[in-house]
PDB file of C-alpha atoms and ligand atoms in Angstrom:
ATOM      1  CA  MET A1443    -153.795 -93.798 173.349  1.00 49.00           C
ATOM      2  CA  SER A1444    -151.967 -95.523 176.719  1.00 49.00           C
ATOM      3  CA  ARG A1445    -148.356 -95.282 176.345  1.00 69.00           C
ATOM      4  CA  ASP A1446    -145.119 -97.394 177.757  1.00 85.00           C
ATOM      5  CA  LEU A1447    -142.830 -95.053 180.377  1.00 90.00           C
ATOM      6  CA  LEU A1448    -140.475 -94.413 178.639  1.00 95.00           C
ATOM      7  CA  THR A1449    -137.000 -93.613 180.712  1.00 96.00           C
ATOM      8  CA  ALA A1450    -133.133 -94.166 180.507  1.00 97.00           C
ATOM      9  CA  GLU A1451    -133.598 -96.118 183.343  1.00 97.00           C
ATOM     10  CA  ALA A1452    -136.037 -98.541 182.348  1.00 96.00           C
ATOM     11  CA  VAL A1453    -134.320 -98.746 179.276  1.00 97.00           C
ATOM     12  CA  ALA A1454    -130.432 -98.806 180.968  1.00 97.00           C
ATOM     13  CA  GLU A1455    -132.043-102.165 183.112  1.00 95.00           C
ATOM     14  CA  GLY A1456    -130.476-104.906 182.840  1.00 88.00           C
ATOM     15  CA  LEU A1457    -128.580-103.733 179.076  1.00 96.00           C
ATOM     16  CA  ASN A1458    -125.774-105.579 179.012  1.00 94.00           C
ATOM     17  CA  THR A1459    -123.736-104.874 176.318  1.00 96.00           C
ATOM     18  CA  ARG A1460    -120.444-103.243 176.079  1.00 95.00           C
ATOM     19  CA  THR A1461    -119.706-100.123 174.482  1.00 96.00           C
ATOM     20  CA  ILE A1462    -123.706 -99.046 172.812  1.00 98.00           C
ATOM     21  CA  GLY A1463    -126.120 -97.590 176.135  1.00 97.00           C
ATOM     22  CA  ARG A1464    -123.232 -98.218 178.746  1.00 95.00           C
ATOM     23  CA  ARG A1465    -124.034 -93.591 178.777  1.00 97.00           C
ATOM     24  CA  ILE A1466    -128.738 -93.020 178.245  1.00 98.00           C
ATOM     25  CA  ILE A1467    -129.965 -88.924 177.741  1.00 98.00           C
ATOM     26  CA  PHE A1468    -133.524 -89.041 177.785  1.00 98.00           C
ATOM     27  CA  LEU A1469    -134.994 -85.939 176.948  1.00 98.00           C
ATOM     28  CA  PRO A1470    -139.380 -85.435 177.637  1.00 96.00           C
ATOM     29  CA  GLU A1471    -139.042 -83.794 174.104  1.00 97.00           C
ATOM     30  CA  THR A1472    -136.357 -82.150 171.994  1.00 97.00           C
ATOM     31  CA  GLY A1473    -135.114 -80.516 168.567  1.00 97.00           C
ATOM     32  CA  SER A1474    -133.615 -83.392 167.134  1.00 98.00           C
ATOM     33  CA  THR A1475    -132.301 -86.386 168.531  1.00 98.00           C
ATOM     34  CA  ASN A1476    -128.735 -86.225 165.772  1.00 98.00           C
ATOM     35  CA  GLU A1477    -128.427 -82.365 166.364  1.00 98.00           C
ATOM     36  CA  ILE A1478    -128.129 -82.626 170.845  1.00 98.00           C
ATOM     37  CA  GLY A1479    -125.358 -86.776 169.822  1.00 98.00           C
ATOM     38  CA  ILE A1480    -123.212 -83.772 167.629  1.00 98.00           C
ATOM     39  CA  ARG A1481    -122.672 -81.078 170.822  1.00 98.00           C
ATOM     40  CA  GLU A1482    -122.318 -83.838 173.145  1.00 98.00           C
ATOM     41  CA  ALA A1483    -119.680 -85.701 170.689  1.00 98.00           C
ATOM     42  CA  LEU A1484    -118.183 -82.245 170.618  1.00 98.00           C
ATOM     43  CA  ASN A1485    -117.622 -81.660 174.002  1.00 98.00           C
ATOM     44  CA  GLY A1486    -115.600 -85.748 173.845  1.00 97.00           C
ATOM     45  CA  ALA A1487    -119.307 -87.574 175.162  1.00 98.00           C
ATOM     46  CA  PRO A1488    -118.089 -91.110 176.038  1.00 98.00           C
ATOM     47  CA  GLU A1489    -117.887 -94.103 172.590  1.00 97.00           C
ATOM     48  CA  GLY A1490    -122.077 -94.761 172.549  1.00 98.00           C
ATOM     49  CA  THR A1491    -123.725 -92.500 174.855  1.00 98.00           C
ATOM     50  CA  VAL A1492    -127.274 -92.859 172.832  1.00 98.00           C
ATOM     51  CA  ILE A1493    -129.554 -89.744 173.323  1.00 98.00           C
ATOM     52  CA  ILE A1494    -133.355 -90.934 173.498  1.00 98.00           C
ATOM     53  CA  ALA A1495    -136.555 -88.932 172.790  1.00 98.00           C
ATOM     54  CA  GLY A1496    -139.768 -88.447 173.309  1.00 96.00           C
ATOM     55  CA  LYS A1497    -141.153 -86.700 170.553  1.00 95.00           C
ATOM     56  CA  GLN A1498    -139.082 -85.187 168.056  1.00 97.00           C
ATOM     57  CA  THR A1499    -140.121 -80.785 167.243  1.00 96.00           C
ATOM     58  CA  ARG A1500    -136.978 -80.490 164.240  1.00 96.00           C
ATOM     59  CA  GLY A1501    -136.075 -84.889 163.587  1.00 97.00           C
ATOM     60  CA  ARG A1502    -133.995 -84.596 160.640  1.00 97.00           C
ATOM     61  CA  GLY A1503    -134.458 -86.814 157.399  1.00 95.00           C
ATOM     62  CA  ARG A1504    -131.478 -87.903 154.669  1.00 91.00           C
ATOM     63  CA  LEU A1505    -131.711 -85.812 152.626  1.00 85.00           C
ATOM     64  CA  LYS A1506    -133.055 -82.828 154.151  1.00 88.00           C
ATOM     65  CA  ARG A1507    -135.637 -83.889 154.245  1.00 90.00           C
ATOM     66  CA  ALA A1508    -137.919 -83.564 157.467  1.00 92.00           C
ATOM     67  CA  TRP A1509    -138.871 -86.476 160.077  1.00 94.00           C
ATOM     68  CA  ASN A1510    -141.637 -86.650 161.970  1.00 89.00           C
ATOM     69  CA  THR A1511    -141.587 -87.464 165.289  1.00 91.00           C
ATOM     70  CA  PRO A1512    -145.402 -87.972 167.009  1.00 92.00           C
ATOM     71  CA  GLU A1513    -145.585 -89.588 171.560  1.00 92.00           C
ATOM     72  CA  GLY A1514    -145.528 -93.156 170.335  1.00 95.00           C
ATOM     73  CA  ASN A1515    -142.598 -93.273 168.269  1.00 96.00           C
ATOM     74  CA  ILE A1516    -138.161 -94.090 168.748  1.00 98.00           C
ATOM     75  CA  ALA A1517    -136.268 -91.432 167.929  1.00 98.00           C
ATOM     76  CA  LEU A1518    -132.515 -92.005 169.074  1.00 98.00           C
ATOM     77  CA  SER A1519    -128.717 -90.988 167.998  1.00 98.00           C
ATOM     78  CA  VAL A1520    -125.665 -93.368 169.129  1.00 98.00           C
ATOM     79  CA  ILE A1521    -122.142 -91.141 168.971  1.00 98.00           C
ATOM     80  CA  LEU A1522    -119.635 -93.745 167.660  1.00 98.00           C
ATOM     81  CA  TYR A1523    -115.393 -93.112 167.248  1.00 97.00           C
ATOM     82  CA  PRO A1524    -115.679 -96.328 164.706  1.00 95.00           C
ATOM     83  CA  ASP A1525    -111.681 -96.863 161.879  1.00 94.00           C
ATOM     84  CA  MET A1526    -112.670 -94.388 158.928  1.00 93.00           C
ATOM     85  CA  THR A1527    -112.443 -98.198 157.197  1.00 92.00           C
ATOM     86  CA  LEU A1528    -115.881 -99.176 159.356  1.00 93.00           C
ATOM     87  CA  LEU A1529    -117.151 -96.005 158.706  1.00 93.00           C
ATOM     88  CA  HIS A1530    -119.170 -98.442 155.726  1.00 92.00           C
ATOM     89  CA  LEU A1531    -120.336-101.492 157.718  1.00 94.00           C
ATOM     90  CA  LEU A1532    -121.575 -99.590 160.829  1.00 95.00           C
ATOM     91  CA  ILE A1533    -123.987 -98.276 158.070  1.00 92.00           C
ATOM     92  CA  MET A1534    -124.987-101.530 157.138  1.00 95.00           C
ATOM     93  CA  ALA A1535    -124.743-102.117 161.407  1.00 97.00           C
ATOM     94  CA  ALA A1536    -126.984 -99.779 162.348  1.00 97.00           C
ATOM     95  CA  SER A1537    -130.062-100.671 159.101  1.00 97.00           C
ATOM     96  CA  LEU A1538    -129.708-104.300 160.707  1.00 97.00           C
ATOM     97  CA  ALA A1539    -129.632-103.977 163.540  1.00 98.00           C
ATOM     98  CA  VAL A1540    -132.710-103.113 163.380  1.00 98.00           C
ATOM     99  CA  VAL A1541    -134.436-105.561 161.190  1.00 98.00           C
ATOM    100  CA  HIS A1542    -133.040-107.472 164.107  1.00 98.00           C
ATOM    101  CA  ALA A1543    -134.939-105.499 166.878  1.00 98.00           C
ATOM    102  CA  ILE A1544    -137.802-105.608 165.068  1.00 98.00           C
ATOM    103  CA  GLU A1545    -138.236-109.478 164.294  1.00 98.00           C
ATOM    104  CA  THR A1546    -136.836-110.303 167.448  1.00 98.00           C
ATOM    105  CA  VAL A1547    -139.450-107.895 168.988  1.00 98.00           C
ATOM    106  CA  THR A1548    -142.571-108.646 167.302  1.00 98.00           C
ATOM    107  CA  GLY A1549    -141.829-111.713 164.410  1.00 98.00           C
ATOM    108  CA  LEU A1550    -142.865-109.341 162.028  1.00 98.00           C
ATOM    109  CA  LYS A1551    -140.196-110.183 158.487  1.00 98.00           C
ATOM    110  CA  ALA A1552    -138.556-106.980 157.329  1.00 98.00           C
ATOM    111  CA  GLY A1553    -136.111-105.748 154.966  1.00 97.00           C
ATOM    112  CA  ILE A1554    -134.264-103.125 153.975  1.00 98.00           C
ATOM    113  CA  LYS A1555    -134.155-100.561 150.827  1.00 96.00           C
ATOM    114  CA  TRP A1556    -130.837 -99.521 149.612  1.00 94.00           C
ATOM    115  CA  PRO A1557    -128.586 -97.543 151.684  1.00 90.00           C
ATOM    116  CA  ASN A1558    -130.825 -97.960 155.460  1.00 89.00           C
ATOM    117  CA  ASP A1559    -134.530 -97.604 155.000  1.00 96.00           C
ATOM    118  CA  VAL A1560    -135.737-100.611 156.748  1.00 98.00           C
ATOM    119  CA  LEU A1561    -138.866-101.690 155.075  1.00 98.00           C
ATOM    120  CA  ILE A1562    -142.825-104.261 156.242  1.00 98.00           C
ATOM    121  CA  ASP A1563    -143.762-104.906 153.347  1.00 96.00           C
ATOM    122  CA  ASP A1564    -142.370-102.521 151.016  1.00 94.00           C
ATOM    123  CA  ARG A1565    -144.017 -99.734 153.223  1.00 96.00           C
ATOM    124  CA  LYS A1566    -141.368 -97.813 155.581  1.00 97.00           C
ATOM    125  CA  VAL A1567    -140.893 -98.372 159.706  1.00 98.00           C
ATOM    126  CA  CYS A1568    -137.268 -96.838 160.011  1.00 98.00           C
ATOM    127  CA  GLY A1569    -135.603 -94.423 158.697  1.00 97.00           C
ATOM    128  CA  ILE A1570    -131.741 -93.360 159.260  1.00 98.00           C
ATOM    129  CA  LEU A1571    -129.373 -91.044 158.818  1.00 98.00           C
ATOM    130  CA  ILE A1572    -125.750 -90.918 160.179  1.00 97.00           C
ATOM    131  CA  GLU A1573    -124.098 -87.864 160.131  1.00 97.00           C
ATOM    132  CA  SER A1574    -120.559 -87.361 161.338  1.00 97.00           C
ATOM    133  CA  ASP A1575    -116.863 -85.507 160.735  1.00 97.00           C
ATOM    134  CA  ILE A1576    -114.306 -86.571 159.041  1.00 95.00           C
ATOM    135  CA  ARG A1577    -110.691 -84.946 159.120  1.00 92.00           C
ATOM    136  CA  SER A1578    -109.573 -85.680 155.944  1.00 88.00           C
ATOM    137  CA  THR A1579    -108.321 -89.680 156.868  1.00 87.00           C
ATOM    138  CA  SER A1580    -110.134 -90.297 159.908  1.00 93.00           C
ATOM    139  CA  VAL A1581    -112.908 -90.254 162.077  1.00 96.00           C
ATOM    140  CA  ASN A1582    -113.724 -87.124 164.845  1.00 97.00           C
ATOM    141  CA  TYR A1583    -117.519 -88.634 165.681  1.00 98.00           C
ATOM    142  CA  THR A1584    -119.957 -90.715 163.877  1.00 98.00           C
ATOM    143  CA  VAL A1585    -124.306 -89.717 165.405  1.00 98.00           C
ATOM    144  CA  THR A1586    -126.612 -92.725 164.083  1.00 98.00           C
ATOM    145  CA  GLY A1587    -129.953 -91.628 163.697  1.00 98.00           C
ATOM    146  CA  ILE A1588    -132.868 -94.027 164.131  1.00 98.00           C
ATOM    147  CA  GLY A1589    -136.091 -92.925 163.794  1.00 98.00           C
ATOM    148  CA  ILE A1590    -139.054 -96.244 163.962  1.00 98.00           C
ATOM    149  CA  ASN A1591    -143.015 -96.085 163.932  1.00 97.00           C
ATOM    150  CA  VAL A1592    -144.597 -97.723 166.372  1.00 97.00           C
ATOM    151  CA  ASN A1593    -147.188 -97.145 168.032  1.00 96.00           C
ATOM    152  CA  ILE A1594    -148.663 -94.339 165.874  1.00 95.00           C
ATOM    153  CA  GLY A1595    -152.073 -95.168 163.980  1.00 94.00           C
ATOM    154  CA  ARG A1596    -153.069 -94.019 160.428  1.00 92.00           C
ATOM    155  CA  ASP A1597    -153.262 -90.852 160.540  1.00 90.00           C
ATOM    156  CA  GLU A1598    -151.173 -89.505 162.232  1.00 89.00           C
ATOM    157  CA  LEU A1599    -148.526 -90.801 158.841  1.00 89.00           C
ATOM    158  CA  ALA A1600    -150.798 -88.957 156.401  1.00 79.00           C
ATOM    159  CA  GLY A1601    -148.962 -86.743 154.818  1.00 77.00           C
ATOM    160  CA  VAL A1602    -145.956 -88.969 155.171  1.00 81.00           C
ATOM    161  CA  LEU A1603    -144.813 -88.885 150.168  1.00 78.00           C
ATOM    162  CA  THR A1604    -143.469 -92.672 150.884  1.00 86.00           C
ATOM    163  CA  PRO A1605    -145.698 -95.172 151.744  1.00 93.00           C
ATOM    164  CA  ALA A1606    -145.197 -96.505 155.485  1.00 95.00           C
ATOM    165  CA  THR A1607    -145.906 -97.903 158.178  1.00 97.00           C
ATOM    166  CA  SER A1608    -146.003 -98.338 161.184  1.00 97.00           C
ATOM    167  CA  LEU A1609    -145.463-101.523 163.847  1.00 98.00           C
ATOM    168  CA  LEU A1610    -148.992-101.096 165.743  1.00 97.00           C
ATOM    169  CA  ILE A1611    -150.112-101.040 162.641  1.00 97.00           C
ATOM    170  CA  GLU A1612    -148.956-104.050 161.762  1.00 98.00           C
ATOM    171  CA  THR A1613    -149.658-105.857 164.874  1.00 98.00           C
ATOM    172  CA  GLY A1614    -153.010-104.356 165.451  1.00 97.00           C
ATOM    173  CA  LYS A1615    -151.543-103.765 168.971  1.00 96.00           C
ATOM    174  CA  GLU A1616    -149.251-101.054 171.380  1.00 96.00           C
ATOM    175  CA  VAL A1617    -145.699-102.891 170.888  1.00 97.00           C
ATOM    176  CA  SER A1618    -143.224-101.480 173.647  1.00 97.00           C
ATOM    177  CA  ARG A1619    -140.730 -99.081 173.104  1.00 97.00           C
ATOM    178  CA  ILE A1620    -138.312 -99.916 175.229  1.00 97.00           C
ATOM    179  CA  ASP A1621    -138.018-103.580 174.470  1.00 97.00           C
ATOM    180  CA  LEU A1622    -137.281-102.083 170.859  1.00 98.00           C
ATOM    181  CA  ILE A1623    -134.750-100.124 172.067  1.00 98.00           C
ATOM    182  CA  ARG A1624    -132.711-102.869 174.914  1.00 98.00           C
ATOM    183  CA  GLU A1625    -132.642-105.809 171.604  1.00 98.00           C
ATOM    184  CA  LEU A1626    -132.020-102.866 169.011  1.00 98.00           C
ATOM    185  CA  LEU A1627    -128.919-101.537 171.404  1.00 98.00           C
ATOM    186  CA  SER A1628    -127.990-104.693 172.618  1.00 98.00           C
ATOM    187  CA  ASP A1629    -127.481-106.403 168.576  1.00 97.00           C
ATOM    188  CA  MET A1630    -126.117-102.577 167.155  1.00 97.00           C
ATOM    189  CA  ASP A1631    -123.518-103.289 170.976  1.00 97.00           C
ATOM    190  CA  ARG A1632    -123.309-106.558 169.138  1.00 95.00           C
ATOM    191  CA  MET A1633    -122.206-106.353 165.647  1.00 95.00           C
ATOM    192  CA  TYR A1634    -120.315-103.068 166.677  1.00 95.00           C
ATOM    193  CA  SER A1635    -117.844-104.722 168.288  1.00 92.00           C
ATOM    194  CA  SER A1636    -116.893-108.230 165.830  1.00 89.00           C
ATOM    195  CA  LEU A1637    -116.774-104.476 163.152  1.00 88.00           C
ATOM    196  CA  SER A1638    -113.620-105.259 161.816  1.00 80.00           C
ATOM    197  CA  SER A1639    -114.718-108.909 161.087  1.00 76.00           C
ATOM    198  CA  GLY A1640    -116.872-106.899 158.811  1.00 69.00           C
ATOM    199  CA  GLU A1641    -117.809-109.887 156.306  1.00 71.00           C
ATOM    200  CA  ARG A1642    -120.730-111.174 157.926  1.00 86.00           C
ATOM    201  CA  VAL A1643    -122.236-107.602 158.652  1.00 93.00           C
ATOM    202  CA  PHE A1644    -121.606-107.080 154.413  1.00 93.00           C
ATOM    203  CA  GLY A1645    -123.046-110.817 153.520  1.00 93.00           C
ATOM    204  CA  GLU A1646    -125.851-110.266 156.314  1.00 94.00           C
ATOM    205  CA  TRP A1647    -126.938-106.917 154.752  1.00 95.00           C
ATOM    206  CA  ARG A1648    -127.175-107.867 150.597  1.00 95.00           C
ATOM    207  CA  ASP A1649    -129.475-110.412 151.869  1.00 95.00           C
ATOM    208  CA  ARG A1650    -131.865-108.380 153.720  1.00 96.00           C
ATOM    209  CA  LEU A1651    -131.979-105.639 150.199  1.00 97.00           C
ATOM    210  CA  VAL A1652    -135.528-105.402 148.903  1.00 95.00           C
ATOM    211  CA  THR A1653    -133.768-103.472 146.320  1.00 93.00           C
ATOM    212  CA  LEU A1654    -131.725-105.927 144.726  1.00 93.00           C
ATOM    213  CA  GLY A1655    -133.389-106.970 140.576  1.00 93.00           C
ATOM    214  CA  SER A1656    -136.692-103.464 141.361  1.00 93.00           C
ATOM    215  CA  GLU A1657    -136.114-100.949 139.488  1.00 93.00           C
ATOM    216  CA  VAL A1658    -134.731 -98.370 141.026  1.00 92.00           C
ATOM    217  CA  ARG A1659    -134.637 -94.521 140.533  1.00 88.00           C
ATOM    218  CA  ALA A1660    -131.528 -93.225 142.819  1.00 81.00           C
ATOM    219  CA  THR A1661    -131.320 -89.987 144.393  1.00 78.00           C
ATOM    220  CA  SER A1662    -128.472 -88.041 145.769  1.00 72.00           C
ATOM    221  CA  VAL A1663    -128.375 -84.387 146.982  1.00 72.00           C
ATOM    222  CA  ASN A1664    -126.635 -83.125 143.151  1.00 79.00           C
ATOM    223  CA  GLU A1665    -127.729 -87.164 141.351  1.00 82.00           C
ATOM    224  CA  VAL A1666    -130.847 -88.762 140.179  1.00 87.00           C
ATOM    225  CA  ILE A1667    -129.551 -92.117 138.246  1.00 86.00           C
ATOM    226  CA  GLU A1668    -132.642 -95.374 136.789  1.00 92.00           C
ATOM    227  CA  GLY A1669    -132.769 -98.188 135.521  1.00 94.00           C
ATOM    228  CA  VAL A1670    -132.121-101.701 137.706  1.00 95.00           C
ATOM    229  CA  ALA A1671    -130.301-102.416 140.597  1.00 95.00           C
ATOM    230  CA  GLU A1672    -128.123-104.698 140.146  1.00 94.00           C
ATOM    231  CA  SER A1673    -126.217-104.934 143.386  1.00 94.00           C
ATOM    232  CA  VAL A1674    -123.707-103.334 145.259  1.00 94.00           C
ATOM    233  CA  ASP A1675    -120.203-103.696 146.167  1.00 94.00           C
ATOM    234  CA  ALA A1676    -118.169-104.493 149.129  1.00 90.00           C
ATOM    235  CA  SER A1677    -117.730-100.897 150.549  1.00 91.00           C
ATOM    236  CA  GLY A1678    -121.863-100.714 150.238  1.00 92.00           C
ATOM    237  CA  ASN A1679    -122.249 -98.383 147.197  1.00 91.00           C
ATOM    238  CA  LEU A1680    -125.707 -99.885 144.961  1.00 92.00           C
ATOM    239  CA  LEU A1681    -124.629-100.860 141.302  1.00 92.00           C
ATOM    240  CA  VAL A1682    -127.552 -99.126 138.656  1.00 92.00           C
ATOM    241  CA  ARG A1683    -127.581-100.656 135.375  1.00 93.00           C
ATOM    242  CA  ASP A1684    -129.123 -97.224 133.135  1.00 90.00           C
ATOM    243  CA  THR A1685    -131.595 -98.042 130.675  1.00 87.00           C
ATOM    244  CA  ALA A1686    -128.505 -97.247 127.777  1.00 89.00           C
ATOM    245  CA  GLY A1687    -126.834-100.507 129.899  1.00 91.00           C
ATOM    246  CA  THR A1688    -123.411 -98.739 131.524  1.00 89.00           C
ATOM    247  CA  LEU A1689    -123.230 -99.567 135.742  1.00 90.00           C
TER     248      LEU A1689
HETATM  249  C1  BTN B2477    -134.703 -90.677 156.824  1.00 50.85           C
HETATM  250  O1  BTN B2477    -134.785 -91.649 156.236  1.00 50.85           O
HETATM  251  O2  BTN B2477    -135.034 -90.253 156.176  1.00 50.85           O
HETATM  252  C2  BTN B2477    -133.711 -90.869 158.412  1.00 50.85           C
HETATM  253  C3  BTN B2477    -134.378 -89.964 159.686  1.00 50.85           C
HETATM  254  C4  BTN B2477    -133.623 -90.827 160.873  1.00 50.85           C
HETATM  255  C5  BTN B2477    -134.378 -90.419 161.885  1.00 50.85           C
HETATM  256  C6  BTN B2477    -134.136 -90.334 162.635  1.00 50.85           C
HETATM  257  S1  BTN B2477    -135.079 -90.093 164.167  1.00 50.85           S
HETATM  258  C7  BTN B2477    -133.521 -89.694 165.526  1.00 50.85           C
HETATM  259  C8  BTN B2477    -132.635 -88.886 164.776  1.00 50.85           C
HETATM  260  N1  BTN B2477    -132.702 -87.682 165.114  1.00 50.85           N
HETATM  261  C9  BTN B2477    -132.486 -87.118 163.736  1.00 50.85           C
HETATM  262  O3  BTN B2477    -133.653 -85.105 164.052  1.00 50.85           O
HETATM  263  N2  BTN B2477    -132.584 -88.307 162.898  1.00 50.85           N
HETATM  264  C10 BTN B2477    -132.505 -89.055 162.579  1.00 50.85           C
END
């Protein structure tokens, strides 16, 4: 299968962003772009540095799960130093930027499963892992890791536990990772620049949540809550009404 030639130069060409993507590091193969992002952030990387991998060998998922990134997918991490009060909006902006980029480049309709999985017709196409270093009341760094299933077939998704899909499966043709990344970085940059007036980001994120109204099993590292996902609050917390009627 032919693949688009992913390089830092190809992504940077014509990219007109204020912060995100001003510095792009491309690694043909690495363990985890989040791992590299954290190391770079601790070494004082400029805000908006993006690390992109052609392939990950130790990709990290939420709740300490592994994330598989074979050749043909997108794995990237963005280093940001937001104000502490904007952290919850960054989570929303990241998933919204993925939704916008997928819709612009492929024409497919995407939704968000709380808090930030991106789905197409109930199947996961993207996962996001934000790793932050918070020192009492300030953010030392955030690394927003985004993994998108792009040009992989059904056989390469075999063994993935949650129902999953890729853009290749949904469109029936290869999708340019370069176009998708450029669109994603531009959109995330636009939202990041206006994060302090967070009203719009929250409202749009809430409107894109496919989770509301459905039965959920919310799993955190040390707790499981079952019930109906009723709403979200302005901080992005999911409000679940359990079987005893407690919110
Ligand atoms: C999840 O849904 O569990 C989150 C998956 C996040 C995967 C991305 S791929 C790029 C970045 N590097 C990692 O090691 N993980 C994130």
